[in-house]
XYZ file of C-alpha atoms in Angstrom:
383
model
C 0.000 0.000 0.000
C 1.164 3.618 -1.039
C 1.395 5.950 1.912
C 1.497 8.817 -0.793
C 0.244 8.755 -3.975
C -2.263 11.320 -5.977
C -5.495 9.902 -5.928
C -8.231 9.806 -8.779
C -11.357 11.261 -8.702
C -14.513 8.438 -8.756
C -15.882 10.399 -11.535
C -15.179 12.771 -14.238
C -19.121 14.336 -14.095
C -21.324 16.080 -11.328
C -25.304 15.981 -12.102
C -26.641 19.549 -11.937
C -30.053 18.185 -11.996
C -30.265 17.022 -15.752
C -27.318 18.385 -16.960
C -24.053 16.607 -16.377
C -21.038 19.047 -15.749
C -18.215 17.184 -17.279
C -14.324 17.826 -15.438
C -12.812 17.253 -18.821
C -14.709 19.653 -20.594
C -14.338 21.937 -17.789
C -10.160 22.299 -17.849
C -10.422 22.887 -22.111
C -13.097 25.462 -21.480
C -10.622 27.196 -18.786
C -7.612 26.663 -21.040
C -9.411 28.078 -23.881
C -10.505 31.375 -21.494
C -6.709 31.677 -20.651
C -5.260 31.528 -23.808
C -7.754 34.310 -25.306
C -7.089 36.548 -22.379
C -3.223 36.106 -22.565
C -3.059 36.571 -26.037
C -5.527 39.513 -26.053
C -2.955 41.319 -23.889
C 0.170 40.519 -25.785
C -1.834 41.241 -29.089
C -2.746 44.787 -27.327
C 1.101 45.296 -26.112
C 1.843 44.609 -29.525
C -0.301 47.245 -30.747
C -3.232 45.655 -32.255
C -6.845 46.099 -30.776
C -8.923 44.696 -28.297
C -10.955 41.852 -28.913
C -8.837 40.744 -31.927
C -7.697 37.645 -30.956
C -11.478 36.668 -29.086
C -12.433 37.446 -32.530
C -10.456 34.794 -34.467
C -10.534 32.154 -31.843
C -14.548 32.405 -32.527
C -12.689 30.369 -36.328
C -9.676 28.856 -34.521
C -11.211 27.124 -31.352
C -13.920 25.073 -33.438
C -11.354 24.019 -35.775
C -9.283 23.161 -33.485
C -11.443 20.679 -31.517
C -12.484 19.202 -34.886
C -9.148 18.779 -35.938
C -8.235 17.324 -32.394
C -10.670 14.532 -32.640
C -10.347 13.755 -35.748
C -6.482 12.990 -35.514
C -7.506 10.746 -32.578
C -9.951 8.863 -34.152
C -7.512 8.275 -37.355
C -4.590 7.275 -34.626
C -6.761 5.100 -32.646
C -9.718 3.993 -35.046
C -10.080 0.741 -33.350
C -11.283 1.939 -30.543
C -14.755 3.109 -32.221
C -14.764 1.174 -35.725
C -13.648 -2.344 -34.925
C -15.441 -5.633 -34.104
C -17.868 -4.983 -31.002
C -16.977 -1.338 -30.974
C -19.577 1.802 -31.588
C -18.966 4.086 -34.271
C -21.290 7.006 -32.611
C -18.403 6.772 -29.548
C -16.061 8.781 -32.163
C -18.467 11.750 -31.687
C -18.172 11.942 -27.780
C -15.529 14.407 -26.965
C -16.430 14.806 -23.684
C -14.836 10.941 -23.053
C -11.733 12.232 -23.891
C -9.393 11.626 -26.312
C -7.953 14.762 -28.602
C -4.789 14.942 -30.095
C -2.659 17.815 -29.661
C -1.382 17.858 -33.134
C -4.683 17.389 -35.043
C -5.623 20.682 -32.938
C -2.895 22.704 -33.973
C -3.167 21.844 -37.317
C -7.233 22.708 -38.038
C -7.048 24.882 -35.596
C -4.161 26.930 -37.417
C -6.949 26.618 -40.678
C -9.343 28.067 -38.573
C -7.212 31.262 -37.728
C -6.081 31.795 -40.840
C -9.611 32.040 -42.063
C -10.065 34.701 -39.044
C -6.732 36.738 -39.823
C -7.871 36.760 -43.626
C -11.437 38.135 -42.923
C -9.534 40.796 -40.260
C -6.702 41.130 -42.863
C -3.895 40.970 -40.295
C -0.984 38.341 -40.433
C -1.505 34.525 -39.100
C 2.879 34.741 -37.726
C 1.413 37.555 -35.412
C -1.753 36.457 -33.907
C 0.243 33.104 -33.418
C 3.025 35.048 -31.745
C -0.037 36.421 -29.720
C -1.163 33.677 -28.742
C 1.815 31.017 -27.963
C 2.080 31.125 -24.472
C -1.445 31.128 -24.111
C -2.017 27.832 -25.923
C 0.506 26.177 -23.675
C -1.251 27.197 -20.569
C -4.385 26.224 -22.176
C -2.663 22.881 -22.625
C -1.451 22.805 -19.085
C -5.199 22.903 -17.844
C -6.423 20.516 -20.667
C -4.041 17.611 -19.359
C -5.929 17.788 -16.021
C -9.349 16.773 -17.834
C -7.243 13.448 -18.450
C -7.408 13.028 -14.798
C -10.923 13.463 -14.480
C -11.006 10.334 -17.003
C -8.459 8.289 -15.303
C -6.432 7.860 -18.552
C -3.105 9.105 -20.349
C -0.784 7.341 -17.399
C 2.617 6.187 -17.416
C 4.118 3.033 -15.668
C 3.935 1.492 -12.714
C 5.801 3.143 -10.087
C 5.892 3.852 -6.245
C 7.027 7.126 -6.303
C 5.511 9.331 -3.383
C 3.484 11.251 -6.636
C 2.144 7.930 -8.249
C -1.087 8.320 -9.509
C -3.825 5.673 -7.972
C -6.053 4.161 -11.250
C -8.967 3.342 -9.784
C -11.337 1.615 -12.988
C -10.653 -1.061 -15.191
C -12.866 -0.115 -18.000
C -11.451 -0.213 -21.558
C -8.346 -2.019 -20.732
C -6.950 -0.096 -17.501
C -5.687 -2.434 -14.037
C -6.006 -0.956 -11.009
C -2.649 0.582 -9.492
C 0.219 3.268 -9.361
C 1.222 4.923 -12.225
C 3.531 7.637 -13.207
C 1.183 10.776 -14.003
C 2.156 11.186 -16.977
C -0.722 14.294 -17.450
C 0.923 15.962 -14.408
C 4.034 16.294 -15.921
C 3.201 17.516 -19.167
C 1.017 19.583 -17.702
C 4.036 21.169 -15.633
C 6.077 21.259 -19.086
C 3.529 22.958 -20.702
C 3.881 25.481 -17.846
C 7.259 25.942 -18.487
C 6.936 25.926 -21.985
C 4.459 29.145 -21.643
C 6.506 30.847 -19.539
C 9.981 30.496 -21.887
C 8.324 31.701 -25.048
C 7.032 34.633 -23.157
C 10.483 35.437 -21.730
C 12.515 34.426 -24.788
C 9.993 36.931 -26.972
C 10.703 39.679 -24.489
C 14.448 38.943 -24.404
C 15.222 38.306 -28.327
C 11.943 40.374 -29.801
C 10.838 37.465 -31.907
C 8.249 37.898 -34.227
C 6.789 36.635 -37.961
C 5.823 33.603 -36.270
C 9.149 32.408 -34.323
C 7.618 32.641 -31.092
C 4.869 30.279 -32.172
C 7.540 27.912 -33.678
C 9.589 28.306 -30.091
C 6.236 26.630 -28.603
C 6.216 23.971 -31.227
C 9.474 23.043 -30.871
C 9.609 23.579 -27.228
C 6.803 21.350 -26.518
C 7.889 18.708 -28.992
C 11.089 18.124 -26.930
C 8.347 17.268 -23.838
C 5.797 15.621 -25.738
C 9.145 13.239 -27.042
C 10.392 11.712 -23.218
C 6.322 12.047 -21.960
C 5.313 9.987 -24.340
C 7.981 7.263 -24.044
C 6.871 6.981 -20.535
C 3.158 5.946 -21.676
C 1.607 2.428 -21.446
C -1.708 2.911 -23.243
C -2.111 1.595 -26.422
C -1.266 3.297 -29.022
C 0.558 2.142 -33.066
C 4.705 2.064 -33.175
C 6.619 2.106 -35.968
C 10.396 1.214 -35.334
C 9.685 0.557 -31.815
C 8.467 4.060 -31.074
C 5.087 4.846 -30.750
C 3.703 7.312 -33.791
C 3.353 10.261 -31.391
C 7.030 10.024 -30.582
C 7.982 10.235 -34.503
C 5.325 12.924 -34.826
C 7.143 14.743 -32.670
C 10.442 14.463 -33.754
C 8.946 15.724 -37.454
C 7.190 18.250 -36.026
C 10.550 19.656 -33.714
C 12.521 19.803 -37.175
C 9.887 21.690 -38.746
C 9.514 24.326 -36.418
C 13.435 24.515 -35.763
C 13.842 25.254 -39.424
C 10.930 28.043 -39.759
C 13.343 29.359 -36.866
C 16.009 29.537 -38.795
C 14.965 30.414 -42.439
C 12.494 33.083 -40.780
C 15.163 34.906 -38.890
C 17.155 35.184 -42.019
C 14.907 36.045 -44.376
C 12.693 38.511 -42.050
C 14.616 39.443 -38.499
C 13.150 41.112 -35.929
C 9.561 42.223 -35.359
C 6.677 43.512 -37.643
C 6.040 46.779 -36.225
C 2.517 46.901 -37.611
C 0.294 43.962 -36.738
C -3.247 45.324 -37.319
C -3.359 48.064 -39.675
C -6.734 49.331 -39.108
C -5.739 49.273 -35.020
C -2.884 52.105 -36.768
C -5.129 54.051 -39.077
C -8.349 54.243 -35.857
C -5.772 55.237 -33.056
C -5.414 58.606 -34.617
C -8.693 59.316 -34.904
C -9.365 57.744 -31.786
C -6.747 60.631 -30.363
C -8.518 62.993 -33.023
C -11.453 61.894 -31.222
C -10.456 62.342 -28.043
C -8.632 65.706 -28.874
C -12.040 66.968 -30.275
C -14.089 65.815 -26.868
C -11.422 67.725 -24.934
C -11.746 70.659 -27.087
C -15.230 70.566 -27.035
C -15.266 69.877 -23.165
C -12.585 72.898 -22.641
C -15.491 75.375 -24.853
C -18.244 73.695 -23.159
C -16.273 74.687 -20.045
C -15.169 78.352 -21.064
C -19.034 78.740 -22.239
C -19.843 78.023 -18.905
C -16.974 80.229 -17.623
C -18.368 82.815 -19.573
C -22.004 82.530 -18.658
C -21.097 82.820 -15.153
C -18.751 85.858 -15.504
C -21.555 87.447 -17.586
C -24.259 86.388 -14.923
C -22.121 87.422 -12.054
C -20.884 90.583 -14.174
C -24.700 91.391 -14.998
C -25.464 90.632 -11.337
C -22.464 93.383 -10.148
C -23.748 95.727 -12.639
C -26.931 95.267 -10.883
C -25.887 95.510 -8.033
C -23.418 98.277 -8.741
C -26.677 100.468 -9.893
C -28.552 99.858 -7.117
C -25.894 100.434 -5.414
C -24.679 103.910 -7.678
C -28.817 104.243 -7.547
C -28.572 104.083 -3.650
C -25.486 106.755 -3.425
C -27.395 108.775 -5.759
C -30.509 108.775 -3.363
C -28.376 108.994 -0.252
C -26.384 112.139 -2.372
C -30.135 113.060 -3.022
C -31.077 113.368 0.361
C -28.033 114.647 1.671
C -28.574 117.427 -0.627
C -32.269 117.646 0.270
C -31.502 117.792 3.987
C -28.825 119.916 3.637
C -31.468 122.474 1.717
C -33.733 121.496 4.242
C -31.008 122.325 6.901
C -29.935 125.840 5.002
C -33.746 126.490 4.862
C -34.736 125.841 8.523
C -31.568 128.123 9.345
C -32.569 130.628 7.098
C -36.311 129.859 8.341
C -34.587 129.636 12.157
C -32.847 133.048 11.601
C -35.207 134.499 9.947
C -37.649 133.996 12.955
C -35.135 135.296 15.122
C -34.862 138.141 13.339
C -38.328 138.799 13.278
C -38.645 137.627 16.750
C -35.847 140.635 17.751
C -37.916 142.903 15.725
C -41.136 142.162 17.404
C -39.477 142.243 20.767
C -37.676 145.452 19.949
C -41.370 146.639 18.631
C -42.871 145.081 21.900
C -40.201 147.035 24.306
C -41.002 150.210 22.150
C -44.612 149.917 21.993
C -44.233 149.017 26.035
C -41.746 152.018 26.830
C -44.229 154.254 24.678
C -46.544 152.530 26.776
C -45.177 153.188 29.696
C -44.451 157.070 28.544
C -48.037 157.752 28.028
C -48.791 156.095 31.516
C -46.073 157.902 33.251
C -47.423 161.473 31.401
C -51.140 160.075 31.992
C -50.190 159.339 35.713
C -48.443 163.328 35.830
C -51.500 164.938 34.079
C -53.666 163.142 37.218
C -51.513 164.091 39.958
C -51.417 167.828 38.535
C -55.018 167.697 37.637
C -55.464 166.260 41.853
C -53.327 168.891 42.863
C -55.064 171.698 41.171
C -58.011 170.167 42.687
C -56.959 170.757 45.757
C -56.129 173.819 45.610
C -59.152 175.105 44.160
């Protein structure tokens, strides 16, 4: 008994009431989704536009699942058209079984219908994309675990995968996990291309062929490892000379390309070229019209708050006018009550002066009334 081993899942689908979520298809739907968003970016960075590469995945994806089964059902046609054996099986992707190079191949066709209809170049959207695909492939591999299949031999490392089922052929046991480590080697595949293409500026479609050749190299000593059944030719099984083939053909598009075209296109979509400046013309022109909107704004205010001062400044002129106004008036007022106040002075002193005149003529005719008595008395007397 292993006391450490990876163990296999009892099933590769959960029931969602009627409709069966399937692990395998799960990890290519992910992969696919990681891929398109990786490549998006380094299609961006490399100054095309957004949503070109989601676009021609819409061709490339399709083709390349096609393409994928079909090369498996070719390779391994005697698992669905031999004695005993249903043919309808070969249409049932979700039980696994799609070959990597059948997928790159249609699904190449596929983009290169996309890249025609966009009219960009197929050696830049596959620069794009490289790294993306071989993440995409990392998560893939794990759908093989879901099925319990793609295993290597018998072993007793600590990481052994435990097989569980022994339908179609498979005996219960520890097995190298053979999807593990190409899943780690796609991994690093991913992450050479992308540093490679940063350190060396590859481009027309050598950073694609760095993936090819890259994974081949993998695919070659993976493979060997592999007990399933599967043809041989020379003693190696046909995936091992497929990728030997396939290693030679991307080394020498390395090669020839880098001679005949070195470094980097520096246009990869034109139309992403010919739209940015009018996307800046367009943006230029909101500003501007933003920046008038703004100074007609400006300028409403000013003239509101300058109409509003004006007003304010005549009511205010209008209130220094009425205060002037009535200073004036009450300083008329105040000359004409002193005038008015002197005047009745005046004619008070006269009419005083008039009364002490009047009163000493008064007081004259009393005194000379007063003497006329007394003499007329005193001649009374004396008579």
């Amino acid at each position: 008994m292993e006391l450490a081993y990876i163990p296999s899942p009892s099933h590769g689908v959960l029931h969602l009431g009627p409709i069966p979520l399937r692990g395998y298809a799960f990890c290519i739907i992910i992969g696919v989704f990681l891929a398109v968003w990786l490549g998006n970016k380094r299609w961006i960075a490399r100054g095309g536009r957004a949503g070109t590469v989601a676009d021609i995945a819409v061709w490339a994806v399709p083709f390349g699942l096609v393409g994928g089964r079909l090369y498996h059902v070719i390779t391994d046609y005697e698992l669905y058209f031999s004695e005993g054996r249903d043919w309808v099986d070969a249409f049932k992707i979700w039980q696994g079984g799609l070959g990597i190079w059948g997928a790159i191949a249609l699904g190449a066709l596929g983009a290169w219908i996309g890249c025609r209809r966009r009219g960009i170049p197929l050696p830049a959207w596959a620069d794009a994309v490289a790294p993306g695909i071989a993440f995409a492939q990392a998560c893939g591999r794990w759908g093989n675990w879901f099925n319990q299949e793609l295993y290597g031999r018998a072993t007793d490392l600590p990481w052994a995968l435990h097989i569980t089922s022994s339908t179609d052929g498979r005996v219960p046991g520890y097995y190298h996990p053979t999807f593990l480590y190409e899943s780690l080697w796609c991994v690093g595949v991913g992450f050479l291309v992308i540093w490679a293409d940063r350190r060396f500026k590859l481009g027309h479609g050598r950073a694609f062929a760095l993936y090819v050749a890259a994974y081949c190299v993998g695919r070659g000593w993976i493979e060997y490892m592999r007990v399933d059944d599967a043809h041989h030719i020379l003693g190696l099984r046909l995936n091992d000379w497929t990728a030997m083939v396939v290693f030679l053909l991307a080394v020498v598009y390395i090669v020839i390309s880098s001679r005949l075209r070195p470094g980097r296109e520096e246009i990869v979509e034109p139309r992403a070229d010919e739209e940015a400046p009018a996307a800046d013309d367009e943006t230029a022109s909101a500003e501007d019209a933003a920046d008038k909107d703004a100074d007609k704004t400006g300028d409403k205010a000013e003239a509101e708050t300058g109409s509003g001062r004006e007003g304010t400044g005549k009511g205010e002129d209008g209130t220094e006018g009425d205060s002037v106004d009535l200073g004036k008036e009450t300083v008329t007022e105040s000359a004409t009550s002193s005038k008015s106040a002197t005047s009745s002075e005046s004619a008070g002193s006269a009419s005083a002066a008039e009364s002490e005149k009047e009163s000493g003529e008064e007081s004259e005719a009393g005194s000379g009334d007063r003497s006329v008595a007394r003499d007329e008395a005193g001649s009374a007397k004396k008579g």
